[in-house]
Amino acid sequence: MRVLVLGMGMVIGGALLAGSAAPRGNAARGGDLYRTKCGACHSLDNNRVGPAHRGVVGRRSGTAPGFRYSRALSSSNIVWTPANLDRWLTAPTLMVPGTAMGFRLASPQDRADVIAYLQQNGSAR
Amino acid sequence: MIEIPHSSRRSVLTGGVTTLSAAGLVALLGGSLPAEARQSNRPGQDVQLLNAALALEHEGIAAYQIAAESGLLSADILKVGIAFQSHHKTHRDDLATAIRRLGGQAAASKSTAEYAAALGVSALKTQNDVLKLALGLERGAANAYLGLIPSLEATEFHLLSARIAGDEAFHAAILGNVLNEPIPQTAPIFG
């Protein structure tokens, strides 16, 4: 009974949240997405076309050591919270005009999953 | 002959040549700069995005070079790699031409050693390792070019990006086949 009540609560809570908050992320699925969607330009530990990502959640924009950012992103002064990452991945050039990243991830669930994966890879190796 | 929008015509008259952007100059000279790029307040946006794509091609060309020189590839696979690398060189040249036409400076390639380090090439021990790395890069590139399209301002670059995505998807399919990867059971496969 307890479980049932809890379950109902989650359904109602989920319905209330739908449309306002990002969906819950699945880090395992996010890892696969990261490799297939971001992997041409990024990796966790190396600067490539784009900057290295380990520890990016909570980091200030434009601060991966040794990466040459666009002027637009290095002066943007954003903290990469999950909400800001969601905005970024929706349309980076609309969030930071003049950035060198144009890749958009259209699906809210995909974005949530990738952000969960980045969050999981927070600490230095 | 391209019709120059009023706003930029006025800025030419009032601001003089020194304030004319490189993109505006191309338009004045009758270059085929797309309307979307001319009307944008940020003529540099497409340059930035195309330069990131160019960096991707530089990395791809280096990856195939490293693979070709690794001694890990059979003669047949080497032939495939050389053909794919030549496609990437064409992509590189097309992107660099577009960037220069927009008045931008095409990004230069890094050293092969830098690419080797960033790609973790020292861990590759077999032909299959090399093929898997190539597959990951090609699959990622196909997706990257598709996801880039809505951010590009000029229609002609939508087409360029889609066309390159098609080539990368072709490469990925061939590499997947060589690696005996199962055919994806659900579509869309990319994007």
JSON list of N, CA, C and O in Angstrom, two decimals, chain A residues 42-98:
[
{"chain": "A", "resi": 42, "resn": "HIS", "atom": "N", "xyz": [34.32, 15.80, -28.82]},
{"chain": "A", "resi": 42, "resn": "HIS", "atom": "CA", "xyz": [34.68, 15.86, -27.40]},
{"chain": "A", "resi": 42, "resn": "HIS", "atom": "C", "xyz": [35.12, 14.51, -26.86]},
{"chain": "A", "resi": 42, "resn": "HIS", "atom": "O", "xyz": [34.69, 13.46, -27.35]},
{"chain": "A", "resi": 43, "resn": "SER", "atom": "N", "xyz": [35.93, 14.56, -25.81]},
{"chain": "A", "resi": 43, "resn": "SER", "atom": "CA", "xyz": [36.11, 13.39, -24.96]},
{"chain": "A", "resi": 43, "resn": "SER", "atom": "C", "xyz": [36.23, 13.89, -23.53]},
{"chain": "A", "resi": 43, "resn": "SER", "atom": "O", "xyz": [36.35, 15.09, -23.30]},
{"chain": "A", "resi": 44, "resn": "LEU", "atom": "N", "xyz": [36.16, 12.98, -22.58]},
{"chain": "A", "resi": 44, "resn": "LEU", "atom": "CA", "xyz": [36.18, 13.40, -21.18]},
{"chain": "A", "resi": 44, "resn": "LEU", "atom": "C", "xyz": [37.53, 14.03, -20.83]},
{"chain": "A", "resi": 44, "resn": "LEU", "atom": "O", "xyz": [37.58, 15.04, -20.13]},
{"chain": "A", "resi": 45, "resn": "ASP", "atom": "N", "xyz": [38.61, 13.44, -21.34]},
{"chain": "A", "resi": 45, "resn": "ASP", "atom": "CA", "xyz": [39.92, 13.81, -20.80]},
{"chain": "A", "resi": 45, "resn": "ASP", "atom": "C", "xyz": [40.85, 14.53, -21.76]},
{"chain": "A", "resi": 45, "resn": "ASP", "atom": "O", "xyz": [41.94, 14.93, -21.36]},
{"chain": "A", "resi": 46, "resn": "ASN", "atom": "N", "xyz": [40.45, 14.68, -23.03]},
{"chain": "A", "resi": 46, "resn": "ASN", "atom": "CA", "xyz": [41.33, 15.36, -23.98]},
{"chain": "A", "resi": 46, "resn": "ASN", "atom": "C", "xyz": [40.62, 16.51, -24.67]},
{"chain": "A", "resi": 46, "resn": "ASN", "atom": "O", "xyz": [39.45, 16.39, -25.04]},
{"chain": "A", "resi": 47, "resn": "ASN", "atom": "N", "xyz": [41.34, 17.60, -24.84]},
{"chain": "A", "resi": 47, "resn": "ASN", "atom": "CA", "xyz": [40.85, 18.68, -25.69]},
{"chain": "A", "resi": 47, "resn": "ASN", "atom": "C", "xyz": [40.95, 18.22, -27.13]},
{"chain": "A", "resi": 47, "resn": "ASN", "atom": "O", "xyz": [42.02, 17.80, -27.56]},
{"chain": "A", "resi": 48, "resn": "ARG", "atom": "N", "xyz": [39.83, 18.29, -27.84]},
{"chain": "A", "resi": 48, "resn": "ARG", "atom": "CA", "xyz": [39.88, 17.94, -29.28]},
{"chain": "A", "resi": 48, "resn": "ARG", "atom": "C", "xyz": [39.31, 19.11, -30.06]},
{"chain": "A", "resi": 48, "resn": "ARG", "atom": "O", "xyz": [39.81, 20.22, -29.93]},
{"chain": "A", "resi": 49, "resn": "VAL", "atom": "N", "xyz": [38.28, 18.87, -30.89]},
{"chain": "A", "resi": 49, "resn": "VAL", "atom": "CA", "xyz": [37.63, 20.00, -31.55]},
{"chain": "A", "resi": 49, "resn": "VAL", "atom": "C", "xyz": [36.99, 20.89, -30.48]},
{"chain": "A", "resi": 49, "resn": "VAL", "atom": "O", "xyz": [37.00, 22.11, -30.54]},
{"chain": "A", "resi": 50, "resn": "GLY", "atom": "N", "xyz": [36.41, 20.23, -29.48]},
{"chain": "A", "resi": 50, "resn": "GLY", "atom": "CA", "xyz": [35.85, 20.92, -28.32]},
{"chain": "A", "resi": 50, "resn": "GLY", "atom": "C", "xyz": [36.64, 20.56, -27.06]},
{"chain": "A", "resi": 50, "resn": "GLY", "atom": "O", "xyz": [37.45, 19.63, -27.09]},
{"chain": "A", "resi": 51, "resn": "PRO", "atom": "N", "xyz": [36.39, 21.28, -25.97]},
{"chain": "A", "resi": 51, "resn": "PRO", "atom": "CA", "xyz": [37.16, 21.07, -24.73]},
{"chain": "A", "resi": 51, "resn": "PRO", "atom": "C", "xyz": [36.85, 19.75, -24.02]},
{"chain": "A", "resi": 51, "resn": "PRO", "atom": "O", "xyz": [35.79, 19.17, -24.23]},
{"chain": "A", "resi": 52, "resn": "ALA", "atom": "N", "xyz": [37.80, 19.30, -23.19]},
{"chain": "A", "resi": 52, "resn": "ALA", "atom": "CA", "xyz": [37.60, 18.10, -22.37]},
{"chain": "A", "resi": 52, "resn": "ALA", "atom": "C", "xyz": [36.48, 18.35, -21.37]},
{"chain": "A", "resi": 52, "resn": "ALA", "atom": "O", "xyz": [36.29, 19.45, -20.87]},
{"chain": "A", "resi": 53, "resn": "HIS", "atom": "N", "xyz": [35.73, 17.28, -21.07]},
{"chain": "A", "resi": 53, "resn": "HIS", "atom": "CA", "xyz": [34.48, 17.44, -20.33]},
{"chain": "A", "resi": 53, "resn": "HIS", "atom": "C", "xyz": [34.48, 16.94, -18.90]},
{"chain": "A", "resi": 53, "resn": "HIS", "atom": "O", "xyz": [33.51, 17.17, -18.18]},
{"chain": "A", "resi": 54, "resn": "ARG", "atom": "N", "xyz": [35.53, 16.22, -18.48]},
{"chain": "A", "resi": 54, "resn": "ARG", "atom": "CA", "xyz": [35.44, 15.70, -17.11]},
{"chain": "A", "resi": 54, "resn": "ARG", "atom": "C", "xyz": [35.35, 16.87, -16.13]},
{"chain": "A", "resi": 54, "resn": "ARG", "atom": "O", "xyz": [36.13, 17.81, -16.20]},
{"chain": "A", "resi": 55, "resn": "GLY", "atom": "N", "xyz": [34.34, 16.79, -15.26]},
{"chain": "A", "resi": 55, "resn": "GLY", "atom": "CA", "xyz": [34.16, 17.85, -14.27]},
{"chain": "A", "resi": 55, "resn": "GLY", "atom": "C", "xyz": [33.45, 19.10, -14.79]},
{"chain": "A", "resi": 55, "resn": "GLY", "atom": "O", "xyz": [33.42, 20.13, -14.12]},
{"chain": "A", "resi": 56, "resn": "VAL", "atom": "N", "xyz": [32.85, 19.02, -15.98]},
{"chain": "A", "resi": 56, "resn": "VAL", "atom": "CA", "xyz": [32.27, 20.23, -16.58]},
{"chain": "A", "resi": 56, "resn": "VAL", "atom": "C", "xyz": [31.03, 20.70, -15.80]},
{"chain": "A", "resi": 56, "resn": "VAL", "atom": "O", "xyz": [30.76, 21.91, -15.74]},
{"chain": "A", "resi": 57, "resn": "VAL", "atom": "N", "xyz": [30.29, 19.77, -15.20]},
{"chain": "A", "resi": 57, "resn": "VAL", "atom": "CA", "xyz": [29.09, 20.19, -14.48]},
{"chain": "A", "resi": 57, "resn": "VAL", "atom": "C", "xyz": [29.51, 20.96, -13.22]},
{"chain": "A", "resi": 57, "resn": "VAL", "atom": "O", "xyz": [30.27, 20.46, -12.39]},
{"chain": "A", "resi": 58, "resn": "GLY", "atom": "N", "xyz": [29.06, 22.19, -13.13]},
{"chain": "A", "resi": 58, "resn": "GLY", "atom": "CA", "xyz": [29.45, 23.07, -12.03]},
{"chain": "A", "resi": 58, "resn": "GLY", "atom": "C", "xyz": [30.63, 23.96, -12.36]},
{"chain": "A", "resi": 58, "resn": "GLY", "atom": "O", "xyz": [30.93, 24.90, -11.62]},
{"chain": "A", "resi": 59, "resn": "ARG", "atom": "N", "xyz": [31.31, 23.67, -13.49]},
{"chain": "A", "resi": 59, "resn": "ARG", "atom": "CA", "xyz": [32.48, 24.45, -13.88]},
{"chain": "A", "resi": 59, "resn": "ARG", "atom": "C", "xyz": [32.03, 25.75, -14.57]},
{"chain": "A", "resi": 59, "resn": "ARG", "atom": "O", "xyz": [30.94, 25.82, -15.11]},
{"chain": "A", "resi": 60, "resn": "ARG", "atom": "N", "xyz": [32.91, 26.74, -14.55]},
{"chain": "A", "resi": 60, "resn": "ARG", "atom": "CA", "xyz": [32.63, 27.98, -15.27]},
{"chain": "A", "resi": 60, "resn": "ARG", "atom": "C", "xyz": [32.96, 27.78, -16.76]},
{"chain": "A", "resi": 60, "resn": "ARG", "atom": "O", "xyz": [33.91, 27.07, -17.10]},
{"chain": "A", "resi": 61, "resn": "SER", "atom": "N", "xyz": [32.18, 28.39, -17.61]},
{"chain": "A", "resi": 61, "resn": "SER", "atom": "CA", "xyz": [32.38, 28.22, -19.06]},
{"chain": "A", "resi": 61, "resn": "SER", "atom": "C", "xyz": [33.74, 28.75, -19.48]},
{"chain": "A", "resi": 61, "resn": "SER", "atom": "O", "xyz": [34.26, 29.71, -18.91]},
{"chain": "A", "resi": 62, "resn": "GLY", "atom": "N", "xyz": [34.31, 28.09, -20.48]},
{"chain": "A", "resi": 62, "resn": "GLY", "atom": "CA", "xyz": [35.54, 28.59, -21.07]},
{"chain": "A", "resi": 62, "resn": "GLY", "atom": "C", "xyz": [36.78, 28.40, -20.22]},
{"chain": "A", "resi": 62, "resn": "GLY", "atom": "O", "xyz": [37.74, 29.15, -20.36]},
{"chain": "A", "resi": 63, "resn": "THR", "atom": "N", "xyz": [36.80, 27.40, -19.35]},
{"chain": "A", "resi": 63, "resn": "THR", "atom": "CA", "xyz": [37.93, 27.28, -18.42]},
{"chain": "A", "resi": 63, "resn": "THR", "atom": "C", "xyz": [38.65, 25.92, -18.47]},
{"chain": "A", "resi": 63, "resn": "THR", "atom": "O", "xyz": [39.47, 25.65, -17.60]},
{"chain": "A", "resi": 64, "resn": "ALA", "atom": "N", "xyz": [38.39, 25.08, -19.47]},
{"chain": "A", "resi": 64, "resn": "ALA", "atom": "CA", "xyz": [39.17, 23.84, -19.57]},
{"chain": "A", "resi": 64, "resn": "ALA", "atom": "C", "xyz": [40.62, 24.20, -19.89]},
{"chain": "A", "resi": 64, "resn": "ALA", "atom": "O", "xyz": [40.87, 24.91, -20.87]},
{"chain": "A", "resi": 65, "resn": "PRO", "atom": "N", "xyz": [41.58, 23.73, -19.07]},
{"chain": "A", "resi": 65, "resn": "PRO", "atom": "CA", "xyz": [42.97, 24.14, -19.28]},
{"chain": "A", "resi": 65, "resn": "PRO", "atom": "C", "xyz": [43.48, 23.76, -20.68]},
{"chain": "A", "resi": 65, "resn": "PRO", "atom": "O", "xyz": [43.26, 22.65, -21.15]},
{"chain": "A", "resi": 66, "resn": "GLY", "atom": "N", "xyz": [44.12, 24.72, -21.34]},
{"chain": "A", "resi": 66, "resn": "GLY", "atom": "CA", "xyz": [44.77, 24.43, -22.62]},
{"chain": "A", "resi": 66, "resn": "GLY", "atom": "C", "xyz": [43.86, 24.47, -23.83]},
{"chain": "A", "resi": 66, "resn": "GLY", "atom": "O", "xyz": [44.33, 24.28, -24.94]},
{"chain": "A", "resi": 67, "resn": "PHE", "atom": "N", "xyz": [42.55, 24.72, -23.64]},
{"chain": "A", "resi": 67, "resn": "PHE", "atom": "CA", "xyz": [41.67, 24.76, -24.81]},
{"chain": "A", "resi": 67, "resn": "PHE", "atom": "C", "xyz": [41.51, 26.20, -25.29]},
{"chain": "A", "resi": 67, "resn": "PHE", "atom": "O", "xyz": [41.32, 27.10, -24.49]},
{"chain": "A", "resi": 68, "resn": "ARG", "atom": "N", "xyz": [41.56, 26.37, -26.60]},
{"chain": "A", "resi": 68, "resn": "ARG", "atom": "CA", "xyz": [41.37, 27.73, -27.18]},
{"chain": "A", "resi": 68, "resn": "ARG", "atom": "C", "xyz": [39.90, 27.94, -27.52]},
{"chain": "A", "resi": 68, "resn": "ARG", "atom": "O", "xyz": [39.42, 27.48, -28.55]},
{"chain": "A", "resi": 69, "resn": "TYR", "atom": "N", "xyz": [39.23, 28.66, -26.65]},
{"chain": "A", "resi": 69, "resn": "TYR", "atom": "CA", "xyz": [37.81, 28.92, -26.84]},
{"chain": "A", "resi": 69, "resn": "TYR", "atom": "C", "xyz": [37.59, 30.10, -27.79]},
{"chain": "A", "resi": 69, "resn": "TYR", "atom": "O", "xyz": [38.50, 30.93, -27.99]},
{"chain": "A", "resi": 70, "resn": "SER", "atom": "N", "xyz": [36.37, 30.20, -28.31]},
{"chain": "A", "resi": 70, "resn": "SER", "atom": "CA", "xyz": [35.97, 31.40, -29.04]},
{"chain": "A", "resi": 70, "resn": "SER", "atom": "C", "xyz": [35.93, 32.55, -28.04]},
{"chain": "A", "resi": 70, "resn": "SER", "atom": "O", "xyz": [35.77, 32.34, -26.83]},
{"chain": "A", "resi": 71, "resn": "ARG", "atom": "N", "xyz": [36.04, 33.76, -28.57]},
{"chain": "A", "resi": 71, "resn": "ARG", "atom": "CA", "xyz": [35.94, 34.92, -27.68]},
{"chain": "A", "resi": 71, "resn": "ARG", "atom": "C", "xyz": [34.57, 34.93, -27.01]},
{"chain": "A", "resi": 71, "resn": "ARG", "atom": "O", "xyz": [34.44, 35.24, -25.84]},
{"chain": "A", "resi": 72, "resn": "ALA", "atom": "N", "xyz": [33.55, 34.54, -27.77]},
{"chain": "A", "resi": 72, "resn": "ALA", "atom": "CA", "xyz": [32.18, 34.58, -27.24]},
{"chain": "A", "resi": 72, "resn": "ALA", "atom": "C", "xyz": [32.03, 33.70, -26.00]},
{"chain": "A", "resi": 72, "resn": "ALA", "atom": "O", "xyz": [31.49, 34.13, -24.98]},
{"chain": "A", "resi": 73, "resn": "LEU", "atom": "N", "xyz": [32.54, 32.47, -26.08]},
{"chain": "A", "resi": 73, "resn": "LEU", "atom": "CA", "xyz": [32.34, 31.57, -24.93]},
{"chain": "A", "resi": 73, "resn": "LEU", "atom": "C", "xyz": [33.27, 31.93, -23.78]},
{"chain": "A", "resi": 73, "resn": "LEU", "atom": "O", "xyz": [32.86, 31.86, -22.61]},
{"chain": "A", "resi": 74, "resn": "SER", "atom": "N", "xyz": [34.50, 32.35, -24.09]},
{"chain": "A", "resi": 74, "resn": "SER", "atom": "CA", "xyz": [35.40, 32.63, -22.98]},
{"chain": "A", "resi": 74, "resn": "SER", "atom": "C", "xyz": [34.97, 33.87, -22.20]},
{"chain": "A", "resi": 74, "resn": "SER", "atom": "O", "xyz": [35.31, 34.02, -21.03]},
{"chain": "A", "resi": 75, "resn": "SER", "atom": "N", "xyz": [34.19, 34.75, -22.83]},
{"chain": "A", "resi": 75, "resn": "SER", "atom": "CA", "xyz": [33.71, 35.92, -22.08]},
{"chain": "A", "resi": 75, "resn": "SER", "atom": "C", "xyz": [32.27, 35.76, -21.61]},
{"chain": "A", "resi": 75, "resn": "SER", "atom": "O", "xyz": [31.65, 36.71, -21.15]},
{"chain": "A", "resi": 76, "resn": "SER", "atom": "N", "xyz": [31.72, 34.52, -21.70]},
{"chain": "A", "resi": 76, "resn": "SER", "atom": "CA", "xyz": [30.29, 34.35, -21.42]},
{"chain": "A", "resi": 76, "resn": "SER", "atom": "C", "xyz": [29.98, 34.21, -19.94]},
{"chain": "A", "resi": 76, "resn": "SER", "atom": "O", "xyz": [28.90, 34.54, -19.47]},
{"chain": "A", "resi": 77, "resn": "ASN", "atom": "N", "xyz": [30.94, 33.73, -19.16]},
{"chain": "A", "resi": 77, "resn": "ASN", "atom": "CA", "xyz": [30.79, 33.66, -17.71]},
{"chain": "A", "resi": 77, "resn": "ASN", "atom": "C", "xyz": [29.53, 32.92, -17.25]},
{"chain": "A", "resi": 77, "resn": "ASN", "atom": "O", "xyz": [28.76, 33.42, -16.44]},
{"chain": "A", "resi": 78, "resn": "ILE", "atom": "N", "xyz": [29.37, 31.72, -17.79]},
{"chain": "A", "resi": 78, "resn": "ILE", "atom": "CA", "xyz": [28.23, 30.87, -17.42]},
{"chain": "A", "resi": 78, "resn": "ILE", "atom": "C", "xyz": [28.74, 29.78, -16.47]},
{"chain": "A", "resi": 78, "resn": "ILE", "atom": "O", "xyz": [29.87, 29.32, -16.64]},
{"chain": "A", "resi": 79, "resn": "VAL", "atom": "N", "xyz": [27.94, 29.41, -15.49]},
{"chain": "A", "resi": 79, "resn": "VAL", "atom": "CA", "xyz": [28.27, 28.22, -14.70]},
{"chain": "A", "resi": 79, "resn": "VAL", "atom": "C", "xyz": [27.47, 27.07, -15.29]},
{"chain": "A", "resi": 79, "resn": "VAL", "atom": "O", "xyz": [26.25, 27.20, -15.48]},
{"chain": "A", "resi": 80, "resn": "TRP", "atom": "N", "xyz": [28.15, 25.96, -15.60]},
{"chain": "A", "resi": 80, "resn": "TRP", "atom": "CA", "xyz": [27.47, 24.85, -16.27]},
{"chain": "A", "resi": 80, "resn": "TRP", "atom": "C", "xyz": [26.65, 24.04, -15.29]},
{"chain": "A", "resi": 80, "resn": "TRP", "atom": "O", "xyz": [26.98, 22.91, -14.94]},
{"chain": "A", "resi": 81, "resn": "THR", "atom": "N", "xyz": [25.55, 24.61, -14.83]},
{"chain": "A", "resi": 81, "resn": "THR", "atom": "CA", "xyz": [24.56, 23.87, -14.05]},
{"chain": "A", "resi": 81, "resn": "THR", "atom": "C", "xyz": [23.80, 22.97, -15.03]},
{"chain": "A", "resi": 81, "resn": "THR", "atom": "O", "xyz": [23.81, 23.22, -16.25]},
{"chain": "A", "resi": 82, "resn": "PRO", "atom": "N", "xyz": [23.12, 21.93, -14.53]},
{"chain": "A", "resi": 82, "resn": "PRO", "atom": "CA", "xyz": [22.31, 21.10, -15.44]},
{"chain": "A", "resi": 82, "resn": "PRO", "atom": "C", "xyz": [21.32, 21.94, -16.25]},
{"chain": "A", "resi": 82, "resn": "PRO", "atom": "O", "xyz": [21.14, 21.69, -17.44]},
{"chain": "A", "resi": 83, "resn": "ALA", "atom": "N", "xyz": [20.72, 22.96, -15.64]},
{"chain": "A", "resi": 83, "resn": "ALA", "atom": "CA", "xyz": [19.75, 23.78, -16.37]},
{"chain": "A", "resi": 83, "resn": "ALA", "atom": "C", "xyz": [20.44, 24.56, -17.50]},
{"chain": "A", "resi": 83, "resn": "ALA", "atom": "O", "xyz": [19.92, 24.66, -18.61]},
{"chain": "A", "resi": 84, "resn": "ASN", "atom": "N", "xyz": [21.62, 25.10, -17.22]},
{"chain": "A", "resi": 84, "resn": "ASN", "atom": "CA", "xyz": [22.33, 25.83, -18.26]},
{"chain": "A", "resi": 84, "resn": "ASN", "atom": "C", "xyz": [22.83, 24.90, -19.37]},
{"chain": "A", "resi": 84, "resn": "ASN", "atom": "O", "xyz": [22.84, 25.27, -20.54]},
{"chain": "A", "resi": 85, "resn": "LEU", "atom": "N", "xyz": [23.25, 23.70, -18.98]},
{"chain": "A", "resi": 85, "resn": "LEU", "atom": "CA", "xyz": [23.67, 22.72, -20.00]},
{"chain": "A", "resi": 85, "resn": "LEU", "atom": "C", "xyz": [22.49, 22.36, -20.89]},
{"chain": "A", "resi": 85, "resn": "LEU", "atom": "O", "xyz": [22.64, 22.19, -22.11]},
{"chain": "A", "resi": 86, "resn": "ASP", "atom": "N", "xyz": [21.31, 22.26, -20.30]},
{"chain": "A", "resi": 86, "resn": "ASP", "atom": "CA", "xyz": [20.11, 21.93, -21.08]},
{"chain": "A", "resi": 86, "resn": "ASP", "atom": "C", "xyz": [19.85, 23.04, -22.10]},
{"chain": "A", "resi": 86, "resn": "ASP", "atom": "O", "xyz": [19.56, 22.76, -23.27]},
{"chain": "A", "resi": 87, "resn": "ARG", "atom": "N", "xyz": [19.97, 24.28, -21.69]},
{"chain": "A", "resi": 87, "resn": "ARG", "atom": "CA", "xyz": [19.78, 25.41, -22.62]},
{"chain": "A", "resi": 87, "resn": "ARG", "atom": "C", "xyz": [20.84, 25.38, -23.71]},
{"chain": "A", "resi": 87, "resn": "ARG", "atom": "O", "xyz": [20.56, 25.60, -24.88]},
{"chain": "A", "resi": 88, "resn": "TRP", "atom": "N", "xyz": [22.08, 25.13, -23.31]},
{"chain": "A", "resi": 88, "resn": "TRP", "atom": "CA", "xyz": [23.22, 25.10, -24.24]},
{"chain": "A", "resi": 88, "resn": "TRP", "atom": "C", "xyz": [23.01, 24.04, -25.31]},
{"chain": "A", "resi": 88, "resn": "TRP", "atom": "O", "xyz": [23.11, 24.30, -26.51]},
{"chain": "A", "resi": 89, "resn": "LEU", "atom": "N", "xyz": [22.67, 22.84, -24.88]},
{"chain": "A", "resi": 89, "resn": "LEU", "atom": "CA", "xyz": [22.54, 21.73, -25.83]},
{"chain": "A", "resi": 89, "resn": "LEU", "atom": "C", "xyz": [21.30, 21.89, -26.71]},
{"chain": "A", "resi": 89, "resn": "LEU", "atom": "O", "xyz": [21.24, 21.32, -27.80]},
{"chain": "A", "resi": 90, "resn": "THR", "atom": "N", "xyz": [20.33, 22.67, -26.25]},
{"chain": "A", "resi": 90, "resn": "THR", "atom": "CA", "xyz": [19.15, 22.94, -27.07]},
{"chain": "A", "resi": 90, "resn": "THR", "atom": "C", "xyz": [19.54, 23.79, -28.28]},
{"chain": "A", "resi": 90, "resn": "THR", "atom": "O", "xyz": [19.12, 23.52, -29.40]},
{"chain": "A", "resi": 91, "resn": "ALA", "atom": "N", "xyz": [20.36, 24.79, -28.06]},
{"chain": "A", "resi": 91, "resn": "ALA", "atom": "CA", "xyz": [20.79, 25.67, -29.16]},
{"chain": "A", "resi": 91, "resn": "ALA", "atom": "C", "xyz": [21.94, 26.55, -28.68]},
{"chain": "A", "resi": 91, "resn": "ALA", "atom": "O", "xyz": [21.74, 27.67, -28.24]},
{"chain": "A", "resi": 92, "resn": "PRO", "atom": "N", "xyz": [23.17, 26.04, -28.81]},
{"chain": "A", "resi": 92, "resn": "PRO", "atom": "CA", "xyz": [24.33, 26.80, -28.28]},
{"chain": "A", "resi": 92, "resn": "PRO", "atom": "C", "xyz": [24.48, 28.20, -28.87]},
{"chain": "A", "resi": 92, "resn": "PRO", "atom": "O", "xyz": [24.81, 29.13, -28.15]},
{"chain": "A", "resi": 93, "resn": "THR", "atom": "N", "xyz": [24.18, 28.35, -30.18]},
{"chain": "A", "resi": 93, "resn": "THR", "atom": "CA", "xyz": [24.40, 29.67, -30.80]},
{"chain": "A", "resi": 93, "resn": "THR", "atom": "C", "xyz": [23.34, 30.68, -30.36]},
{"chain": "A", "resi": 93, "resn": "THR", "atom": "O", "xyz": [23.55, 31.88, -30.50]},
{"chain": "A", "resi": 94, "resn": "LEU", "atom": "N", "xyz": [22.21, 30.20, -29.86]},
{"chain": "A", "resi": 94, "resn": "LEU", "atom": "CA", "xyz": [21.20, 31.14, -29.35]},
{"chain": "A", "resi": 94, "resn": "LEU", "atom": "C", "xyz": [21.56, 31.56, -27.92]},
{"chain": "A", "resi": 94, "resn": "LEU", "atom": "O", "xyz": [21.29, 32.67, -27.50]},
{"chain": "A", "resi": 95, "resn": "MET", "atom": "N", "xyz": [22.19, 30.65, -27.18]},
{"chain": "A", "resi": 95, "resn": "MET", "atom": "CA", "xyz": [22.57, 30.97, -25.80]},
{"chain": "A", "resi": 95, "resn": "MET", "atom": "C", "xyz": [23.82, 31.85, -25.77]},
{"chain": "A", "resi": 95, "resn": "MET", "atom": "O", "xyz": [23.89, 32.80, -25.00]},
{"chain": "A", "resi": 96, "resn": "VAL", "atom": "N", "xyz": [24.79, 31.51, -26.63]},
{"chain": "A", "resi": 96, "resn": "VAL", "atom": "CA", "xyz": [26.04, 32.28, -26.69]},
{"chain": "A", "resi": 96, "resn": "VAL", "atom": "C", "xyz": [26.35, 32.60, -28.16]},
{"chain": "A", "resi": 96, "resn": "VAL", "atom": "O", "xyz": [27.09, 31.87, -28.83]},
{"chain": "A", "resi": 97, "resn": "PRO", "atom": "N", "xyz": [25.75, 33.67, -28.68]},
{"chain": "A", "resi": 97, "resn": "PRO", "atom": "CA", "xyz": [26.01, 34.03, -30.08]},
{"chain": "A", "resi": 97, "resn": "PRO", "atom": "C", "xyz": [27.50, 34.20, -30.34]},
{"chain": "A", "resi": 97, "resn": "PRO", "atom": "O", "xyz": [28.19, 34.83, -29.54]},
{"chain": "A", "resi": 98, "resn": "GLY", "atom": "N", "xyz": [27.95, 33.60, -31.43]},
{"chain": "A", "resi": 98, "resn": "GLY", "atom": "CA", "xyz": [29.37, 33.70, -31.76]},
{"chain": "A", "resi": 98, "resn": "GLY", "atom": "C", "xyz": [30.19, 32.51, -31.29]},
{"chain": "A", "resi": 98, "resn": "GLY", "atom": "O", "xyz": [31.38, 32.42, -31.57]}
]
